[in-house]
């Protein structure tokens, strides 16, 4: 008996020791997949990967974890820029939420008002801004100069995201610090649009000095933020702020660099500019490439697609020459859309007749291209009372595209309104379905304290169901309705965030 | 079968022999060398062969042993003459004799054996908390006990089904009626909003893992939907104890905050081998569904709906919907879209279940065994669903001596569960049944060719009016019949649980050491296949023939070491007991998942087949996680004069899921019992003799709940699965939750036990309040500008309170008749006391849209209130749409014209039209908006419970019935909403046949309005009182009397018939009023989405023992 006794006690002791003696270490477990932050931010390669990650987030929601079931940013940008415009109509797969937005009837519960995709990228940028400087101490091969280049990229990208947000929502919370732990979570009030714009201007001008002019390869030059991308964003921001001199200066920086030009308007124009992408005309394009598809198959091409080109686009925006079908605006049939069935073709076609194969939708999303710079310059010139200069730029664009005489206007160069209308119409033709239409309309309409509100009121007749037009016009007369409501989910989780006026 | 049996027995015996040999060997080392000899004969003086002759010491430990030869002779080395020599063999009564100086033994054995019933003498019912056992009458905690007799009658496939409705305060609801579907078990409601509100299951003293890591993609199953409890065969269960109050669960620490279910499996007892065979056969029928439109009615509705919703513009039947054209000159569409298909019926079948269980138990003084083999085959009421389960169990007990005892249990389970393919990630997101409900009824199941001839191919066009197959479950559609038959979602589980237990009496009857080690090897494989013949997708589509294969291997090692101290006090008027227990667990899981698509054929269903792995729906992933916990409990119970009993304990817990600063927690408990009936003042009362027990109990206890995910306190970075501009990118994938703390449940319980009239009345009443501090909220929505949209946080304090009454009555008892009656009643409610500012004040803010109800977070008010508009019917004509003020006079605009009733002016500004729904304008401002939302009902049942009689006649016939009910609770009838909203292309219920169609129609169903209008706002129209009383089971059992059986050489034989879910009395108009109650989430209310309802079942059962 005694034998068992002693042996058992020893075994029990052993179990006890194993169980408790080293339990401090025993409970300390680390994940095997994913890098733990304490082990991160040590080398310049990690900084580079994290900067690239900011761009990657533009293409699709993150593969796992937070936000993985969100729409891609590109999809939001398309919806925000086109749903309230007059260029699209809804297809068979459109949801009632989309119907509501086109009819100027957006409720705060509408998921199209979710801004998380943009803020996710902002947080990635903020993370680089907060942690990359610390790597200087860790990695002696990491230089201040290359740190500054990286920071210029992410701060500009952050500025671009905020620029989209202020145009869609008006006043938005301005978060400039990263969220990495639960202690970083904040509940912010909204920041006034002008203050957000001031931050955007500040970020852009500070970045401009450090940004590179080239990364050495074409893909990065078009897919990442260079000095010229910054100038392009600046031009857009200044136009939005009605600061025409600065807008003009910014446009001229891009033009004078001599690095960009218009792609010749021949039979290869569509394929070169859109299908292949990264052309001489491109300034900043979201670099969709295998294996990540852009979201447009389900939106524009599948049998249950959600969007079609509005009938008005073929008849009024581009028009056609019934005597000579070959004499056509190259941007119209077989480029922006198919006149036949209204398919939005820009992201679907390889050339004017062949469609992409499902699963290989790699057409880029075009944020800025050279034509935009030219027309932004025209807009600045027009508002600086250089109407003639503006008209000559419009003509460069029209000539390249073989725009039809039926769409030509002959405004008095001194009539700012008339020239502006022409620019707006030309922008519709040039940037059809590139997610710019609503922002253009609103920018022109709000100028000089909403002197051109008629632009939006006229829009209603083209974009809203006939029985809802009166109500939509009444709504647009309240300037607050030009911005989308803040999503109910955001309001709910932040008591200090007030709903946008109109939507209370 | 027989062969299996013998081999099982043989392997058991071999194991025992191994132990014997070891013991002998140990003895020899110190042996003295005396030899005794002898001869064993029976009463007829014939030698007995094979008798175990052993030298046994005072602790009954075997020192040496041998067996007699053919002549009955033996020779044995002995160690000490103080020991005894023992002679045992099956079939004879054992015989022992002191050795002393004797060296030759002439032994004569008597025939006969020890019967099972004689061996077990039950004087007090004992109950245990899984760690130590305490007489039930001395329990200071709230618990409920179900014994084997009750278990026997249940025909359920798993224990949770069997317990449904039986115990006060234990709410068990099926997630769905499909085979293998999980049950939601709630003990006293939910104390947590945590994803795991399921109680801890403890099998034979060791925790039994019932969850699958949540990141494992089951396609269908959230972690609650998957039923791991199904891995235990109900026939193997001896009894079940449910620990309800916090003082009881505190012993089990983390995971036990939601209550503990203790399950003990059957064990062998001394006696001849008893073979028991149990058979259960069940047929199940799906109750009829909500009546839906047929094809003709549907096409009429859709045409009208589209015109109404599009300003009078009709649907273009040429381009938009040839499906509705009914054009005989286009035979393809005419036939394929010209049917009256009942899709629900097409996917429904009769369900069959067969369950065979065969077990053998028995044993002698030294060793006892219980072995069983169980086979279950179940086909569900939805086509394409079935479950096959095989379990084997062997429980061995071996007494080395009176002081050392071993137990070794081995359980093996193999389940093979075929489920329907489910699109989406939640079990209710998109069942096939849901699709069948919505599916266009004019479509054909099988395709017609272009000449109008029926073909054997399924009709699965890539796209119809209703859209096409997408990963968005709410808008997706497919051919449900083809999906049910050819879609694959198979879950294969193999689980082996060896459990070793050693008990050692350090000081006999004073200090006992128990040590357990359990290994749980659990392998689960999930294979899915999305067949093109059901979706009709193009062969280039990333979802075309999508395949998935996932494996998860879990390896859990748990240990438990308990030292129990029960000193014999000099004064027998008091007693003391204490124990210390150390517990550890290490849970490793390794996952591998692969998906691909575009395989060449629907027969190639494996991702390893050459196929398209570059699309975003394809993926290859592997991950491994590990969780470790450690716990120590110290507990003591003191009993004075059998009247005052006090128990105090403290538990420390450590968990690897917390960051270093919050890793450990300390949780005390205190409970007591005052037996008033034992007081002297009670003894003097006249009726004192009629009181068997009157006790008051109180308890307070804390227990900690750990988060559900591993490593959440780390801020991690992950890689994007694609490159950007040729370079790989990283992103911060997880926010570091450094501040996450233990969610602590502090429970108070007050209980009364009254036992009267010679135990004919047994009443147990409990009042409780569980207060949860640092309430853990998973995926709390946070402002999106933080870059993350949801995190896990500790958000506040919540109370969970209520009462429970359990009453067992024996109103009549005579020689032939016994009538028993049992009633249980419970009420539970959740109240939020404090909450984090991140927590929203209401679920939708001021916004209102179709289909949305509003719920507010009201501090200090019970949860579950539903707010919405008051539905008042339909605007009959134009005149009735004019807005009226409080006095009933029309409201006019500044120019004196009457204005129409308007929805949400100015942001929506929709003018109600004739045929639209009337909502009550509560403030009479002519504008229906959020201000007009009123209280519509509450989803917390006022009372839940069950009752039922059991009538026994002459011990042969037994009739038992059981009813369960919920009273006073409101449910959002989401199915009613989606089948009467007339808003899209989904099929609708026949109620819409009485819709408003032209001015003057007075009806309660608004006009059909495609994708517009506000006819299905969250309103009183879809909130219904779902109180019900359900006749759950009726069982008639006949036990053949032993006298009859003796001649047949059968020990026991009984047969029974059970009918389940016979009748449900309710005013509820939906399919089934027993809707899963959501727990804890302040805004969640029960919504009826018509998952497969519990079918009506008829079971035939047979139990035979030999």
GROMACS .gro file of C-alpha atoms in nm, chain B residues 712-998:
model
  287
 1216UNK     CA    1  -0.831   3.960  -2.955
 1217UNK     CA    2  -0.608   4.177  -2.737
 1218UNK     CA    3  -0.342   4.190  -3.006
 1219UNK     CA    4  -0.334   4.457  -3.273
 1220UNK     CA    5  -0.248   4.253  -3.580
 1221UNK     CA    6  -0.152   4.318  -3.938
 1222UNK     CA    7  -0.253   4.096  -4.226
 1223UNK     CA    8  -0.176   4.076  -4.594
 1224UNK     CA    9  -0.411   4.158  -4.876
 1225UNK     CA   10  -0.473   3.861  -5.099
 1226UNK     CA   11  -0.375   4.061  -5.403
 1227UNK     CA   12  -0.095   4.295  -5.490
 1228UNK     CA   13  -0.122   4.660  -5.582
 1229UNK     CA   14   0.097   4.795  -5.857
 1230UNK     CA   15   0.293   4.472  -5.831
 1231UNK     CA   16   0.362   4.499  -5.459
 1232UNK     CA   17   0.212   4.323  -5.160
 1233UNK     CA   18   0.022   4.532  -4.912
 1234UNK     CA   19  -0.047   4.495  -4.543
 1235UNK     CA   20  -0.329   4.636  -4.341
 1236UNK     CA   21  -0.413   4.660  -3.973
 1237UNK     CA   22  -0.665   4.380  -3.953
 1238UNK     CA   23  -0.752   4.375  -3.589
 1239UNK     CA   24  -0.785   4.637  -3.326
 1240UNK     CA   25  -0.608   4.548  -3.001
 1241UNK     CA   26  -0.863   4.504  -2.726
 1242UNK     CA   27  -0.637   4.568  -2.429
 1243UNK     CA   28  -0.920   4.684  -2.209
 1244UNK     CA   29  -1.132   4.374  -2.241
 1245UNK     CA   30  -1.217   4.244  -1.893
 1246UNK     CA   31  -1.392   3.943  -1.745
 1247UNK     CA   32  -1.764   3.962  -1.784
 1248UNK     CA   33  -1.875   3.887  -1.432
 1249UNK     CA   34  -2.212   3.747  -1.342
 1250UNK     CA   35  -2.307   3.803  -0.980
 1251UNK     CA   36  -2.609   3.592  -0.904
 1252UNK     CA   37  -2.844   3.600  -0.608
 1253UNK     CA   38  -3.093   3.326  -0.547
 1254UNK     CA   39  -3.361   3.273  -0.285
 1255UNK     CA   40  -3.525   2.934  -0.282
 1256UNK     CA   41  -3.788   2.750  -0.083
 1257UNK     CA   42  -3.823   2.372  -0.071
 1258UNK     CA   43  -4.145   2.232   0.063
 1259UNK     CA   44  -4.204   1.858   0.078
 1260UNK     CA   45  -4.536   1.751   0.225
 1261UNK     CA   46  -4.761   1.453   0.289
 1262UNK     CA   47  -4.510   1.179   0.273
 1263UNK     CA   48  -4.340   1.332  -0.031
 1264UNK     CA   49  -4.662   1.349  -0.229
 1265UNK     CA   50  -4.614   1.722  -0.275
 1266UNK     CA   51  -4.272   1.848  -0.364
 1267UNK     CA   52  -4.252   2.218  -0.432
 1268UNK     CA   53  -3.945   2.415  -0.523
 1269UNK     CA   54  -3.972   2.791  -0.565
 1270UNK     CA   55  -3.678   3.005  -0.668
 1271UNK     CA   56  -3.634   3.379  -0.705
 1272UNK     CA   57  -3.319   3.500  -0.865
 1273UNK     CA   58  -3.137   3.800  -0.992
 1274UNK     CA   59  -2.822   3.768  -1.195
 1275UNK     CA   60  -2.639   4.093  -1.242
 1276UNK     CA   61  -2.381   4.094  -1.518
 1277UNK     CA   62  -2.103   4.346  -1.481
 1278UNK     CA   63  -1.876   4.442  -1.768
 1279UNK     CA   64  -2.132   4.306  -2.004
 1280UNK     CA   65  -1.946   4.176  -2.304
 1281UNK     CA   66  -2.087   4.288  -2.636
 1282UNK     CA   67  -1.947   4.122  -2.946
 1283UNK     CA   68  -1.935   4.324  -3.264
 1284UNK     CA   69  -2.066   4.640  -3.110
 1285UNK     CA   70  -2.112   4.893  -3.387
 1286UNK     CA   71  -1.880   5.181  -3.337
 1287UNK     CA   72  -1.861   5.498  -3.540
 1288UNK     CA   73  -1.714   5.400  -3.877
 1289UNK     CA   74  -1.478   5.697  -3.884
 1290UNK     CA   75  -1.260   5.505  -3.642
 1291UNK     CA   76  -1.169   5.283  -3.934
 1292UNK     CA   77  -1.335   4.985  -3.776
 1293UNK     CA   78  -1.706   4.941  -3.776
 1294UNK     CA   79  -1.749   4.690  -3.498
 1295UNK     CA   80  -1.545   4.574  -3.199
 1296UNK     CA   81  -1.595   4.360  -2.893
 1297UNK     CA   82  -1.633   4.572  -2.583
 1298UNK     CA   83  -1.743   4.554  -2.222
 1299UNK     CA   84  -2.041   4.782  -2.238
 1300UNK     CA   85  -2.235   4.793  -1.915
 1301UNK     CA   86  -2.439   4.618  -1.653
 1302UNK     CA   87  -2.740   4.401  -1.712
 1303UNK     CA   88  -2.981   4.229  -1.482
 1304UNK     CA   89  -3.145   3.904  -1.556
 1305UNK     CA   90  -3.414   3.826  -1.307
 1306UNK     CA   91  -3.717   3.614  -1.254
 1307UNK     CA   92  -3.868   3.327  -1.070
 1308UNK     CA   93  -3.918   2.955  -1.120
 1309UNK     CA   94  -4.162   2.711  -0.970
 1310UNK     CA   95  -4.127   2.338  -0.992
 1311UNK     CA   96  -4.406   2.130  -0.847
 1312UNK     CA   97  -4.429   1.754  -0.837
 1313UNK     CA   98  -4.753   1.608  -0.714
 1314UNK     CA   99  -4.878   1.262  -0.650
 1315UNK     CA  100  -5.248   1.332  -0.606
 1316UNK     CA  101  -5.360   0.972  -0.608
 1317UNK     CA  102  -5.200   0.646  -0.521
 1318UNK     CA  103  -5.353   0.306  -0.468
 1319UNK     CA  104  -5.240  -0.047  -0.513
 1320UNK     CA  105  -5.306  -0.040  -0.885
 1321UNK     CA  106  -5.308   0.323  -0.973
 1322UNK     CA  107  -5.050   0.597  -0.940
 1323UNK     CA  108  -5.111   0.944  -1.069
 1324UNK     CA  109  -4.825   1.192  -1.083
 1325UNK     CA  110  -4.845   1.546  -1.196
 1326UNK     CA  111  -4.566   1.785  -1.267
 1327UNK     CA  112  -4.582   2.158  -1.330
 1328UNK     CA  113  -4.310   2.405  -1.400
 1329UNK     CA  114  -4.346   2.779  -1.439
 1330UNK     CA  115  -4.092   3.047  -1.500
 1331UNK     CA  116  -4.055   3.407  -1.589
 1332UNK     CA  117  -3.740   3.581  -1.684
 1333UNK     CA  118  -3.661   3.931  -1.793
 1334UNK     CA  119  -3.353   4.130  -1.885
 1335UNK     CA  120  -3.294   4.485  -1.771
 1336UNK     CA  121  -3.005   4.707  -1.869
 1337UNK     CA  122  -2.872   4.908  -1.577
 1338UNK     CA  123  -2.579   5.099  -1.724
 1339UNK     CA  124  -2.440   5.111  -2.073
 1340UNK     CA  125  -2.141   5.246  -2.261
 1341UNK     CA  126  -2.179   5.568  -2.462
 1342UNK     CA  127  -2.084   5.369  -2.772
 1343UNK     CA  128  -2.402   5.175  -2.731
 1344UNK     CA  129  -2.681   5.313  -2.948
 1345UNK     CA  130  -2.992   5.449  -2.785
 1346UNK     CA  131  -3.219   5.289  -3.040
 1347UNK     CA  132  -3.179   5.047  -3.323
 1348UNK     CA  133  -3.268   5.279  -3.607
 1349UNK     CA  134  -3.246   5.633  -3.476
 1350UNK     CA  135  -3.524   5.852  -3.607
 1351UNK     CA  136  -3.519   5.683  -3.940
 1352UNK     CA  137  -3.803   5.472  -4.061
 1353UNK     CA  138  -3.821   5.259  -4.365
 1354UNK     CA  139  -4.025   4.965  -4.479
 1355UNK     CA  140  -3.989   4.656  -4.268
 1356UNK     CA  141  -3.817   4.823  -3.974
 1357UNK     CA  142  -3.932   4.821  -3.617
 1358UNK     CA  143  -3.789   5.041  -3.358
 1359UNK     CA  144  -3.661   4.942  -3.020
 1360UNK     CA  145  -3.513   5.171  -2.763
 1361UNK     CA  146  -3.257   5.113  -2.501
 1362UNK     CA  147  -3.445   5.199  -2.189
 1363UNK     CA  148  -3.229   5.190  -1.882
 1364UNK     CA  149  -3.401   5.015  -1.591
 1365UNK     CA  150  -3.684   4.885  -1.807
 1366UNK     CA  151  -3.721   4.525  -1.917
 1367UNK     CA  152  -3.595   4.461  -2.268
 1368UNK     CA  153  -3.796   4.341  -2.560
 1369UNK     CA  154  -4.041   4.623  -2.630
 1370UNK     CA  155  -4.136   4.672  -2.993
 1371UNK     CA  156  -4.228   5.013  -3.130
 1372UNK     CA  157  -4.381   5.100  -3.462
 1373UNK     CA  158  -4.679   5.249  -3.634
 1374UNK     CA  159  -5.035   5.159  -3.557
 1375UNK     CA  160  -5.185   4.997  -3.864
 1376UNK     CA  161  -5.544   5.099  -3.934
 1377UNK     CA  162  -5.629   4.937  -4.262
 1378UNK     CA  163  -5.633   5.076  -4.613
 1379UNK     CA  164  -5.731   5.412  -4.763
 1380UNK     CA  165  -6.052   5.329  -4.941
 1381UNK     CA  166  -6.056   5.619  -5.187
 1382UNK     CA  167  -5.912   5.963  -5.258
 1383UNK     CA  168  -6.137   6.135  -5.007
 1384UNK     CA  169  -6.013   5.920  -4.724
 1385UNK     CA  170  -5.650   6.022  -4.780
 1386UNK     CA  171  -5.714   6.378  -4.667
 1387UNK     CA  172  -5.537   6.453  -4.342
 1388UNK     CA  173  -5.756   6.526  -4.044
 1389UNK     CA  174  -5.680   6.707  -3.722
 1390UNK     CA  175  -5.764   6.594  -3.372
 1391UNK     CA  176  -6.126   6.704  -3.413
 1392UNK     CA  177  -6.167   6.517  -3.739
 1393UNK     CA  178  -6.168   6.832  -3.952
 1394UNK     CA  179  -5.952   6.831  -4.267
 1395UNK     CA  180  -5.612   6.995  -4.232
 1396UNK     CA  181  -5.568   7.273  -4.487
 1397UNK     CA  182  -5.262   7.442  -4.635
 1398UNK     CA  183  -5.214   7.822  -4.614
 1399UNK     CA  184  -5.428   7.871  -4.922
 1400UNK     CA  185  -5.713   7.673  -4.772
 1401UNK     CA  186  -5.683   7.353  -4.976
 1402UNK     CA  187  -5.705   7.030  -4.781
 1403UNK     CA  188  -5.376   6.844  -4.770
 1404UNK     CA  189  -5.320   6.473  -4.810
 1405UNK     CA  190  -5.182   6.255  -4.539
 1406UNK     CA  191  -4.806   6.260  -4.592
 1407UNK     CA  192  -4.527   6.025  -4.498
 1408UNK     CA  193  -4.223   6.180  -4.334
 1409UNK     CA  194  -4.238   6.541  -4.452
 1410UNK     CA  195  -4.006   6.693  -4.567
 1411UNK     CA  196  -3.728   6.439  -4.616
 1412UNK     CA  197  -3.947   6.178  -4.786
 1413UNK     CA  198  -4.268   6.373  -4.843
 1414UNK     CA  199  -4.473   6.086  -4.982
 1415UNK     CA  200  -4.845   6.157  -5.023
 1416UNK     CA  201  -5.058   5.858  -4.935
 1417UNK     CA  202  -5.271   5.735  -5.223
 1418UNK     CA  203  -5.593   5.534  -5.225
 1419UNK     CA  204  -5.510   5.174  -5.153
 1420UNK     CA  205  -5.214   5.261  -4.929
 1421UNK     CA  206  -5.184   5.152  -4.571
 1422UNK     CA  207  -5.336   5.379  -4.308
 1423UNK     CA  208  -5.109   5.446  -4.014
 1424UNK     CA  209  -5.243   5.617  -3.709
 1425UNK     CA  210  -5.152   5.985  -3.705
 1426UNK     CA  211  -5.100   5.996  -3.332
 1427UNK     CA  212  -5.024   6.368  -3.307
 1428UNK     CA  213  -5.276   6.469  -3.575
 1429UNK     CA  214  -5.034   6.679  -3.777
 1430UNK     CA  215  -5.115   6.515  -4.108
 1431UNK     CA  216  -4.762   6.378  -4.126
 1432UNK     CA  217  -4.673   6.018  -4.048
 1433UNK     CA  218  -4.320   6.015  -3.913
 1434UNK     CA  219  -4.114   5.875  -3.629
 1435UNK     CA  220  -4.315   6.075  -3.378
 1436UNK     CA  221  -4.616   5.858  -3.460
 1437UNK     CA  222  -4.442   5.537  -3.358
 1438UNK     CA  223  -4.602   5.384  -3.054
 1439UNK     CA  224  -4.555   5.085  -2.828
 1440UNK     CA  225  -4.676   4.772  -3.001
 1441UNK     CA  226  -4.586   4.494  -2.766
 1442UNK     CA  227  -4.319   4.317  -2.571
 1443UNK     CA  228  -4.137   4.006  -2.668
 1444UNK     CA  229  -4.052   3.883  -2.318
 1445UNK     CA  230  -4.294   3.606  -2.225
 1446UNK     CA  231  -4.491   3.684  -1.911
 1447UNK     CA  232  -4.482   3.318  -1.821
 1448UNK     CA  233  -4.334   3.008  -1.971
 1449UNK     CA  234  -4.359   2.655  -1.855
 1450UNK     CA  235  -4.496   2.310  -1.892
 1451UNK     CA  236  -4.712   2.059  -1.715
 1452UNK     CA  237  -4.822   1.706  -1.758
 1453UNK     CA  238  -4.964   1.405  -1.581
 1454UNK     CA  239  -4.828   1.055  -1.562
 1455UNK     CA  240  -5.072   0.776  -1.487
 1456UNK     CA  241  -4.949   0.428  -1.403
 1457UNK     CA  242  -5.171   0.123  -1.379
 1458UNK     CA  243  -5.052  -0.188  -1.203
 1459UNK     CA  244  -4.699  -0.094  -1.295
 1460UNK     CA  245  -4.769  -0.223  -1.644
 1461UNK     CA  246  -4.947   0.055  -1.823
 1462UNK     CA  247  -4.819   0.406  -1.814
 1463UNK     CA  248  -4.970   0.707  -1.984
 1464UNK     CA  249  -4.787   1.035  -1.973
 1465UNK     CA  250  -4.855   1.362  -2.143
 1466UNK     CA  251  -4.671   1.686  -2.149
 1467UNK     CA  252  -4.781   2.033  -2.243
 1468UNK     CA  253  -4.565   2.337  -2.273
 1469UNK     CA  254  -4.661   2.696  -2.316
 1470UNK     CA  255  -4.552   3.054  -2.341
 1471UNK     CA  256  -4.789   3.321  -2.234
 1472UNK     CA  257  -4.799   3.688  -2.316
 1473UNK     CA  258  -4.529   3.752  -2.568
 1474UNK     CA  259  -4.525   3.931  -2.898
 1475UNK     CA  260  -4.336   3.832  -3.206
 1476UNK     CA  261  -4.246   4.014  -3.524
 1477UNK     CA  262  -4.398   3.797  -3.791
 1478UNK     CA  263  -4.136   3.857  -4.057
 1479UNK     CA  264  -4.272   3.583  -4.277
 1480UNK     CA  265  -4.609   3.753  -4.281
 1481UNK     CA  266  -4.435   4.075  -4.368
 1482UNK     CA  267  -4.245   3.930  -4.661
 1483UNK     CA  268  -4.542   3.731  -4.788
 1484UNK     CA  269  -4.787   4.022  -4.786
 1485UNK     CA  270  -4.571   4.323  -4.867
 1486UNK     CA  271  -4.645   4.310  -5.243
 1487UNK     CA  272  -4.323   4.501  -5.299
 1488UNK     CA  273  -4.105   4.279  -5.513
 1489UNK     CA  274  -4.126   3.970  -5.726
 1490UNK     CA  275  -4.144   3.725  -5.437
 1491UNK     CA  276  -4.443   3.499  -5.405
 1492UNK     CA  277  -4.703   3.611  -5.159
 1493UNK     CA  278  -4.953   3.445  -4.931
 1494UNK     CA  279  -5.313   3.401  -5.038
 1495UNK     CA  280  -5.407   3.685  -4.804
 1496UNK     CA  281  -5.309   3.929  -5.079
 1497UNK     CA  282  -5.596   3.804  -5.293
 1498UNK     CA  283  -5.814   4.045  -5.097
 1499UNK     CA  284  -5.583   4.339  -5.164
 1500UNK     CA  285  -5.712   4.682  -5.253
 1501UNK     CA  286  -5.752   4.705  -5.629
 1502UNK     CA  287  -5.986   4.992  -5.711
   0.00000   0.00000   0.00000
